[in-house]
Amino acid sequence: DAGITQSPRHKVTETGTPVTLRCHQTENHRYMYWYRQDPGHGLRLIHYSYGVKDTDKGEVSDGYSVSRSKTEDFLLTLESATSSQTSVYFCAISRRDRGTYEQYFGPGTRLTVT
Amino acid sequence: AQTVTQSQPEMSVQEAETVTLSCTYDTSESNYYLFWYKQPPSRQMILVIRQEAYKQQNATENRFSVNFQKAAKSFSLKISDSQLGDTAMYFCAFMKPLPLHGSSNTGKLIFGQGTTLQVKP
């Protein structure tokens, strides 16, 4: 358990509305990530952060923005939700263990855009 | 760009038997890490095992072991003495090492499509 929580755990929203998902960690890790999981694709990186106010895009970043104003929180925002953003969203942190970085995941958020 | 392929969408095994899940990857890197993650119906992503590319010895964690063939770019997962609790989706993942300093390397995981494993009583 890497002390990662996500909120909300489930959300249903309408097309065109803004949505913010929150990831919270308790262990002061530098690197944080947002992935989305869709059938047939595994997990794909949306955005990541390598420190407070330091973020960058992943492979599926269109339509998403992120913010990290403090170490423990990493927010993912859908400015105007679309049906193609219906997915399960996972937050992750990188933690150094036995000389190697390993990623640990939060419980996920299921988002449905109607 | 790195890619990871899991060619078996679904597999099944009888309880107490052994099963092997396949994974191949493509990279031009010489140093990297490979992982297997388990995702049970609860949806939680659980790290099962990891392999450092510079190590020739295959990693083992209790009933889970890997067969790492660097030249062939193959990384299979063997589950021995399968248990009902092993029923889950399994993902193979690739990662370049994070730098000690700087931020140019994301440390992101690149996942395969997943293999659904059902353990039958």
PDB file of C-alpha atoms in Angstrom:
ATOM      1  CA  ASP A   1       0.000   0.000   0.000  1.00  0.00           C
ATOM      2  CA  ALA A   2       1.632   3.248  -1.142  1.00  0.00           C
ATOM      3  CA  GLY A   3      -0.901   5.508   0.551  1.00  0.00           C
ATOM      4  CA  ILE A   4      -2.632   6.616  -2.647  1.00  0.00           C
ATOM      5  CA  THR A   5      -6.256   7.642  -2.689  1.00  0.00           C
ATOM      6  CA  GLN A   6      -8.409   8.838  -5.550  1.00  0.00           C
ATOM      7  CA  SER A   7     -11.613  10.814  -5.458  1.00  0.00           C
ATOM      8  CA  PRO A   8     -14.273  10.413  -6.527  1.00  0.00           C
ATOM      9  CA  ARG A   9     -14.268   6.643  -7.056  1.00  0.00           C
ATOM     10  CA  HIS A  10     -17.198   6.802  -9.440  1.00  0.00           C
ATOM     11  CA  LYS A  11     -18.669   9.675 -11.395  1.00  0.00           C
ATOM     12  CA  VAL A  12     -21.317  10.099 -14.048  1.00  0.00           C
ATOM     13  CA  THR A  13     -21.340  13.392 -15.884  1.00  0.00           C
ATOM     14  CA  GLU A  14     -22.827  14.932 -18.997  1.00  0.00           C
ATOM     15  CA  THR A  15     -21.031  15.811 -22.196  1.00  0.00           C
ATOM     16  CA  GLY A  16     -19.584  19.307 -22.091  1.00  0.00           C
ATOM     17  CA  THR A  17     -19.260  19.610 -18.329  1.00  0.00           C
ATOM     18  CA  PRO A  18     -15.901  20.086 -16.579  1.00  0.00           C
ATOM     19  CA  VAL A  19     -14.652  17.293 -14.354  1.00  0.00           C
ATOM     20  CA  THR A  20     -11.754  17.168 -11.900  1.00  0.00           C
ATOM     21  CA  LEU A  21     -10.302  13.989 -10.495  1.00  0.00           C
ATOM     22  CA  ARG A  22      -8.060  14.097  -7.459  1.00  0.00           C
ATOM     23  CA  CYS A  23      -5.104  11.925  -6.522  1.00  0.00           C
ATOM     24  CA  HIS A  24      -3.678  12.178  -3.039  1.00  0.00           C
ATOM     25  CA  GLN A  25      -0.526  10.522  -1.703  1.00  0.00           C
ATOM     26  CA  THR A  26       0.812  10.456   1.830  1.00  0.00           C
ATOM     27  CA  GLU A  27       4.463   9.460   1.251  1.00  0.00           C
ATOM     28  CA  ASN A  28       5.934  12.570  -0.372  1.00  0.00           C
ATOM     29  CA  HIS A  29       6.879  10.924  -3.688  1.00  0.00           C
ATOM     30  CA  ARG A  30       8.233  13.160  -6.406  1.00  0.00           C
ATOM     31  CA  TYR A  31       6.821  11.413  -9.481  1.00  0.00           C
ATOM     32  CA  MET A  32       3.081  11.058 -10.050  1.00  0.00           C
ATOM     33  CA  TYR A  33       1.144   9.836 -13.070  1.00  0.00           C
ATOM     34  CA  TRP A  34      -2.334   9.723 -14.521  1.00  0.00           C
ATOM     35  CA  TYR A  35      -3.298   6.780 -16.748  1.00  0.00           C
ATOM     36  CA  ARG A  36      -6.517   5.766 -18.410  1.00  0.00           C
ATOM     37  CA  GLN A  37      -7.593   2.174 -18.945  1.00  0.00           C
ATOM     38  CA  ASP A  38      -9.717   1.151 -21.890  1.00  0.00           C
ATOM     39  CA  PRO A  39     -10.547  -2.328 -23.222  1.00  0.00           C
ATOM     40  CA  GLY A  40      -7.923  -3.575 -25.650  1.00  0.00           C
ATOM     41  CA  HIS A  41      -5.423  -0.842 -24.758  1.00  0.00           C
ATOM     42  CA  GLY A  42      -4.116  -1.648 -21.336  1.00  0.00           C
ATOM     43  CA  LEU A  43      -3.217   1.532 -19.463  1.00  0.00           C
ATOM     44  CA  ARG A  44      -2.017   4.629 -21.290  1.00  0.00           C
ATOM     45  CA  LEU A  45      -0.292   7.665 -19.841  1.00  0.00           C
ATOM     46  CA  ILE A  46      -2.218  10.934 -19.889  1.00  0.00           C
ATOM     47  CA  HIS A  47       0.059  13.306 -17.944  1.00  0.00           C
ATOM     48  CA  TYR A  48       2.761  13.038 -15.355  1.00  0.00           C
ATOM     49  CA  SER A  49       4.458  15.233 -12.784  1.00  0.00           C
ATOM     50  CA  TYR A  50       8.067  15.291 -11.653  1.00  0.00           C
ATOM     51  CA  GLY A  51       7.611  17.846  -8.870  1.00  0.00           C
ATOM     52  CA  VAL A  52       5.433  20.673  -7.620  1.00  0.00           C
ATOM     53  CA  LYS A  53       4.295  22.749 -10.605  1.00  0.00           C
ATOM     54  CA  ASP A  54       6.328  20.482 -12.933  1.00  0.00           C
ATOM     55  CA  THR A  55       4.144  18.510 -15.316  1.00  0.00           C
ATOM     56  CA  ASP A  56       4.316  17.154 -18.841  1.00  0.00           C
ATOM     57  CA  LYS A  57       2.177  15.378 -21.391  1.00  0.00           C
ATOM     58  CA  GLY A  58       1.856  11.676 -21.973  1.00  0.00           C
ATOM     59  CA  GLU A  59       0.676   9.849 -25.072  1.00  0.00           C
ATOM     60  CA  VAL A  60      -3.074  10.588 -24.744  1.00  0.00           C
ATOM     61  CA  SER A  61      -3.122  14.099 -23.290  1.00  0.00           C
ATOM     62  CA  ASP A  62      -5.596  15.802 -25.663  1.00  0.00           C
ATOM     63  CA  GLY A  63      -8.615  17.106 -23.752  1.00  0.00           C
ATOM     64  CA  TYR A  64      -6.915  16.830 -20.358  1.00  0.00           C
ATOM     65  CA  SER A  65      -4.990  19.183 -18.123  1.00  0.00           C
ATOM     66  CA  VAL A  66      -3.257  18.635 -14.793  1.00  0.00           C
ATOM     67  CA  SER A  67      -2.045  20.641 -11.854  1.00  0.00           C
ATOM     68  CA  ARG A  68       0.207  19.966  -8.919  1.00  0.00           C
ATOM     69  CA  SER A  69       0.338  22.807  -6.426  1.00  0.00           C
ATOM     70  CA  LYS A  70       1.640  20.653  -3.572  1.00  0.00           C
ATOM     71  CA  THR A  71       3.528  17.398  -3.394  1.00  0.00           C
ATOM     72  CA  GLU A  72       0.682  15.267  -2.137  1.00  0.00           C
ATOM     73  CA  ASP A  73      -2.000  16.228  -4.664  1.00  0.00           C
ATOM     74  CA  PHE A  74      -2.158  15.716  -8.428  1.00  0.00           C
ATOM     75  CA  LEU A  75      -5.336  16.872 -10.146  1.00  0.00           C
ATOM     76  CA  LEU A  76      -6.621  15.753 -13.537  1.00  0.00           C
ATOM     77  CA  THR A  77      -9.150  18.016 -15.254  1.00  0.00           C
ATOM     78  CA  LEU A  78     -11.368  17.339 -18.229  1.00  0.00           C
ATOM     79  CA  GLU A  79     -12.227  20.861 -19.353  1.00  0.00           C
ATOM     80  CA  SER A  80     -15.241  19.746 -21.383  1.00  0.00           C
ATOM     81  CA  ALA A  81     -15.989  16.062 -21.018  1.00  0.00           C
ATOM     82  CA  THR A  82     -16.714  13.958 -24.085  1.00  0.00           C
ATOM     83  CA  SER A  83     -18.058  10.431 -24.417  1.00  0.00           C
ATOM     84  CA  SER A  84     -14.619   9.257 -25.601  1.00  0.00           C
ATOM     85  CA  GLN A  85     -13.308  10.112 -22.132  1.00  0.00           C
ATOM     86  CA  THR A  86     -15.490   7.480 -20.526  1.00  0.00           C
ATOM     87  CA  SER A  87     -12.841   5.303 -18.939  1.00  0.00           C
ATOM     88  CA  VAL A  88     -11.237   4.131 -15.736  1.00  0.00           C
ATOM     89  CA  TYR A  89      -8.570   6.548 -14.511  1.00  0.00           C
ATOM     90  CA  PHE A  90      -5.637   5.488 -12.399  1.00  0.00           C
ATOM     91  CA  CYS A  91      -3.180   7.603 -10.501  1.00  0.00           C
ATOM     92  CA  ALA A  92       0.269   6.205  -9.729  1.00  0.00           C
ATOM     93  CA  ILE A  93       3.455   7.122  -7.918  1.00  0.00           C
ATOM     94  CA  SER A  94       7.030   5.970  -8.436  1.00  0.00           C
ATOM     95  CA  ARG A  95       8.747   4.654  -5.356  1.00  0.00           C
ATOM     96  CA  ARG A  96      12.331   3.527  -5.066  1.00  0.00           C
ATOM     97  CA  ASP A  97      12.570  -0.041  -3.842  1.00  0.00           C
ATOM     98  CA  ARG A  98      15.670  -2.249  -3.751  1.00  0.00           C
ATOM     99  CA  GLY A  99      17.510   0.130  -6.061  1.00  0.00           C
ATOM    100  CA  THR A 100      14.763   0.331  -8.652  1.00  0.00           C
ATOM    101  CA  TYR A 101      11.786   2.598  -9.159  1.00  0.00           C
ATOM    102  CA  GLU A 102       8.461   0.794  -9.066  1.00  0.00           C
ATOM    103  CA  GLN A 103       5.054   2.239  -9.752  1.00  0.00           C
ATOM    104  CA  TYR A 104       2.161   1.799  -7.368  1.00  0.00           C
ATOM    105  CA  PHE A 105      -1.390   2.603  -8.260  1.00  0.00           C
ATOM    106  CA  GLY A 106      -4.398   4.124  -6.612  1.00  0.00           C
ATOM    107  CA  PRO A 107      -7.762   2.318  -6.614  1.00  0.00           C
ATOM    108  CA  GLY A 108      -9.006   3.974  -9.793  1.00  0.00           C
ATOM    109  CA  THR A 109     -11.916   6.229 -10.726  1.00  0.00           C
ATOM    110  CA  ARG A 110     -14.624   5.035 -13.073  1.00  0.00           C
ATOM    111  CA  LEU A 111     -15.862   7.984 -15.120  1.00  0.00           C
ATOM    112  CA  THR A 112     -18.913   7.784 -17.363  1.00  0.00           C
ATOM    113  CA  VAL A 113     -19.710  10.649 -19.731  1.00  0.00           C
ATOM    114  CA  THR A 114     -23.276  10.517 -21.047  1.00  0.00           C
TER     115      THR A 114
ATOM    116  CA  ALA B   1       9.247   4.037 -29.381  1.00  0.00           C
ATOM    117  CA  GLN B   2       8.758   1.093 -27.122  1.00  0.00           C
ATOM    118  CA  THR B   3       5.866  -1.317 -27.576  1.00  0.00           C
ATOM    119  CA  VAL B   4       4.605  -4.211 -25.488  1.00  0.00           C
ATOM    120  CA  THR B   5       2.500  -7.045 -26.885  1.00  0.00           C
ATOM    121  CA  GLN B   6       0.497  -9.688 -25.096  1.00  0.00           C
ATOM    122  CA  SER B   7      -0.828 -12.075 -27.707  1.00  0.00           C
ATOM    123  CA  GLN B   8      -3.115 -14.123 -25.451  1.00  0.00           C
ATOM    124  CA  PRO B   9      -6.322 -12.194 -24.672  1.00  0.00           C
ATOM    125  CA  GLU B  10      -7.708 -14.998 -22.497  1.00  0.00           C
ATOM    126  CA  MET B  11      -6.381 -18.090 -20.787  1.00  0.00           C
ATOM    127  CA  SER B  12      -7.645 -20.618 -18.305  1.00  0.00           C
ATOM    128  CA  VAL B  13      -5.987 -23.106 -15.991  1.00  0.00           C
ATOM    129  CA  GLN B  14      -7.117 -25.699 -13.495  1.00  0.00           C
ATOM    130  CA  GLU B  15      -6.493 -25.023  -9.859  1.00  0.00           C
ATOM    131  CA  ALA B  16      -3.074 -26.299  -8.671  1.00  0.00           C
ATOM    132  CA  GLU B  17      -1.685 -26.455 -12.217  1.00  0.00           C
ATOM    133  CA  THR B  18       0.922 -24.241 -13.862  1.00  0.00           C
ATOM    134  CA  VAL B  19       0.244 -21.602 -16.494  1.00  0.00           C
ATOM    135  CA  THR B  20       2.509 -19.325 -18.531  1.00  0.00           C
ATOM    136  CA  LEU B  21       1.504 -15.909 -19.838  1.00  0.00           C
ATOM    137  CA  SER B  22       3.441 -14.488 -22.762  1.00  0.00           C
ATOM    138  CA  CYS B  23       4.763 -11.001 -23.361  1.00  0.00           C
ATOM    139  CA  THR B  24       7.048  -9.579 -26.024  1.00  0.00           C
ATOM    140  CA  TYR B  25       8.388  -6.065 -26.287  1.00  0.00           C
ATOM    141  CA  ASP B  26      10.316  -3.904 -28.664  1.00  0.00           C
ATOM    142  CA  THR B  27      12.978  -1.408 -27.635  1.00  0.00           C
ATOM    143  CA  SER B  28      16.363  -0.123 -28.664  1.00  0.00           C
ATOM    144  CA  GLU B  29      17.334   0.548 -25.056  1.00  0.00           C
ATOM    145  CA  SER B  30      19.906  -1.627 -23.338  1.00  0.00           C
ATOM    146  CA  ASN B  31      18.873  -0.836 -19.783  1.00  0.00           C
ATOM    147  CA  TYR B  32      15.237  -1.044 -18.732  1.00  0.00           C
ATOM    148  CA  TYR B  33      12.803  -2.727 -16.382  1.00  0.00           C
ATOM    149  CA  LEU B  34       9.959  -5.126 -16.996  1.00  0.00           C
ATOM    150  CA  PHE B  35       6.993  -5.730 -14.748  1.00  0.00           C
ATOM    151  CA  TRP B  36       3.946  -7.910 -14.406  1.00  0.00           C
ATOM    152  CA  TYR B  37       0.862  -6.390 -12.813  1.00  0.00           C
ATOM    153  CA  LYS B  38      -2.253  -8.213 -11.682  1.00  0.00           C
ATOM    154  CA  GLN B  39      -5.699  -6.625 -11.821  1.00  0.00           C
ATOM    155  CA  PRO B  40      -8.359  -8.670 -10.018  1.00  0.00           C
ATOM    156  CA  PRO B  41     -12.073  -7.879 -10.314  1.00  0.00           C
ATOM    157  CA  SER B  42     -11.611  -5.248  -7.593  1.00  0.00           C
ATOM    158  CA  ARG B  43      -9.794  -3.232 -10.281  1.00  0.00           C
ATOM    159  CA  GLN B  44      -6.776  -2.568  -8.066  1.00  0.00           C
ATOM    160  CA  MET B  45      -3.451  -2.754  -9.942  1.00  0.00           C
ATOM    161  CA  ILE B  46      -1.056  -4.964  -7.999  1.00  0.00           C
ATOM    162  CA  LEU B  47       2.635  -5.296  -8.754  1.00  0.00           C
ATOM    163  CA  VAL B  48       3.485  -8.995  -9.040  1.00  0.00           C
ATOM    164  CA  ILE B  49       7.104  -9.151 -10.119  1.00  0.00           C
ATOM    165  CA  ARG B  50       9.845  -7.104 -11.768  1.00  0.00           C
ATOM    166  CA  GLN B  51      12.948  -7.850 -13.810  1.00  0.00           C
ATOM    167  CA  GLU B  52      15.951  -5.629 -14.401  1.00  0.00           C
ATOM    168  CA  ALA B  53      17.295  -6.025 -17.939  1.00  0.00           C
ATOM    169  CA  TYR B  54      20.920  -6.062 -16.773  1.00  0.00           C
ATOM    170  CA  LYS B  55      20.280  -9.124 -14.612  1.00  0.00           C
ATOM    171  CA  GLN B  56      20.582 -12.513 -16.275  1.00  0.00           C
ATOM    172  CA  GLN B  57      18.904 -14.326 -13.419  1.00  0.00           C
ATOM    173  CA  ASN B  58      15.152 -14.661 -13.761  1.00  0.00           C
ATOM    174  CA  ALA B  59      13.118 -13.037 -11.011  1.00  0.00           C
ATOM    175  CA  THR B  60      11.022 -15.148  -8.654  1.00  0.00           C
ATOM    176  CA  GLU B  61       8.397 -14.174  -6.103  1.00  0.00           C
ATOM    177  CA  ASN B  62       6.874 -17.173  -4.356  1.00  0.00           C
ATOM    178  CA  ARG B  63       4.673 -18.968  -6.936  1.00  0.00           C
ATOM    179  CA  PHE B  64       5.421 -16.384  -9.617  1.00  0.00           C
ATOM    180  CA  SER B  65       8.490 -16.485 -11.803  1.00  0.00           C
ATOM    181  CA  VAL B  66       9.551 -15.030 -15.116  1.00  0.00           C
ATOM    182  CA  ASN B  67      11.424 -16.284 -18.136  1.00  0.00           C
ATOM    183  CA  PHE B  68      13.361 -13.281 -19.390  1.00  0.00           C
ATOM    184  CA  GLN B  69      14.954 -13.702 -22.809  1.00  0.00           C
ATOM    185  CA  LYS B  70      16.658 -10.379 -23.554  1.00  0.00           C
ATOM    186  CA  ALA B  71      17.850 -11.201 -27.061  1.00  0.00           C
ATOM    187  CA  ALA B  72      14.413 -12.427 -28.044  1.00  0.00           C
ATOM    188  CA  LYS B  73      12.748  -9.534 -26.189  1.00  0.00           C
ATOM    189  CA  SER B  74      10.471 -11.937 -24.420  1.00  0.00           C
ATOM    190  CA  PHE B  75       9.226 -11.761 -20.833  1.00  0.00           C
ATOM    191  CA  SER B  76       6.789 -14.505 -19.825  1.00  0.00           C
ATOM    192  CA  LEU B  77       5.155 -15.022 -16.440  1.00  0.00           C
ATOM    193  CA  LYS B  78       4.795 -18.483 -14.949  1.00  0.00           C
ATOM    194  CA  ILE B  79       2.295 -19.082 -12.186  1.00  0.00           C
ATOM    195  CA  SER B  80       2.802 -22.339 -10.329  1.00  0.00           C
ATOM    196  CA  ASP B  81       0.215 -24.109  -8.185  1.00  0.00           C
ATOM    197  CA  SER B  82      -2.522 -21.802  -9.488  1.00  0.00           C
ATOM    198  CA  GLN B  83      -5.083 -20.651  -6.960  1.00  0.00           C
ATOM    199  CA  LEU B  84      -8.603 -19.322  -7.393  1.00  0.00           C
ATOM    200  CA  GLY B  85      -7.352 -15.949  -6.162  1.00  0.00           C
ATOM    201  CA  ASP B  86      -5.040 -15.739  -9.164  1.00  0.00           C
ATOM    202  CA  THR B  87      -8.075 -15.130 -11.373  1.00  0.00           C
ATOM    203  CA  ALA B  88      -7.427 -11.666 -12.776  1.00  0.00           C
ATOM    204  CA  MET B  89      -6.226  -9.697 -15.743  1.00  0.00           C
ATOM    205  CA  TYR B  90      -2.450  -9.625 -16.026  1.00  0.00           C
ATOM    206  CA  PHE B  91      -0.501  -6.822 -17.643  1.00  0.00           C
ATOM    207  CA  CYS B  92       3.074  -6.823 -18.819  1.00  0.00           C
ATOM    208  CA  ALA B  93       4.793  -3.422 -18.664  1.00  0.00           C
ATOM    209  CA  PHE B  94       8.062  -1.811 -19.767  1.00  0.00           C
ATOM    210  CA  MET B  95       9.872   1.104 -18.167  1.00  0.00           C
ATOM    211  CA  LYS B  96      13.075   2.984 -18.830  1.00  0.00           C
ATOM    212  CA  PRO B  97      14.969   3.811 -15.648  1.00  0.00           C
ATOM    213  CA  LEU B  98      14.275   7.151 -13.982  1.00  0.00           C
ATOM    214  CA  PRO B  99      17.284   9.449 -13.918  1.00  0.00           C
ATOM    215  CA  LEU B 100      18.958  10.239 -10.645  1.00  0.00           C
ATOM    216  CA  HIS B 101      18.636  13.920 -11.474  1.00  0.00           C
ATOM    217  CA  GLY B 102      16.600  15.967 -13.907  1.00  0.00           C
ATOM    218  CA  SER B 103      13.239  15.307 -15.395  1.00  0.00           C
ATOM    219  CA  SER B 104      13.741  14.384 -19.022  1.00  0.00           C
ATOM    220  CA  ASN B 105      12.755  10.763 -18.543  1.00  0.00           C
ATOM    221  CA  THR B 106       9.161  10.272 -17.566  1.00  0.00           C
ATOM    222  CA  GLY B 107       9.613   6.922 -15.916  1.00  0.00           C
ATOM    223  CA  LYS B 108       6.298   6.025 -17.485  1.00  0.00           C
ATOM    224  CA  LEU B 109       5.092   2.484 -17.863  1.00  0.00           C
ATOM    225  CA  ILE B 110       4.191   1.148 -21.288  1.00  0.00           C
ATOM    226  CA  PHE B 111       1.602  -1.579 -20.958  1.00  0.00           C
ATOM    227  CA  GLY B 112       0.538  -4.525 -23.038  1.00  0.00           C
ATOM    228  CA  GLN B 113      -3.124  -5.091 -23.773  1.00  0.00           C
ATOM    229  CA  GLY B 114      -3.552  -7.585 -20.948  1.00  0.00           C
ATOM    230  CA  THR B 115      -4.365 -11.290 -20.584  1.00  0.00           C
ATOM    231  CA  THR B 116      -7.430 -12.408 -18.684  1.00  0.00           C
ATOM    232  CA  LEU B 117      -6.647 -15.499 -16.635  1.00  0.00           C
ATOM    233  CA  GLN B 118      -9.350 -17.671 -15.172  1.00  0.00           C
ATOM    234  CA  VAL B 119      -8.433 -20.313 -12.624  1.00  0.00           C
ATOM    235  CA  LYS B 120     -10.995 -23.107 -12.576  1.00  0.00           C
ATOM    236  CA  PRO B 121     -11.755 -25.235  -9.501  1.00  0.00           C
TER     237      PRO B 121
END
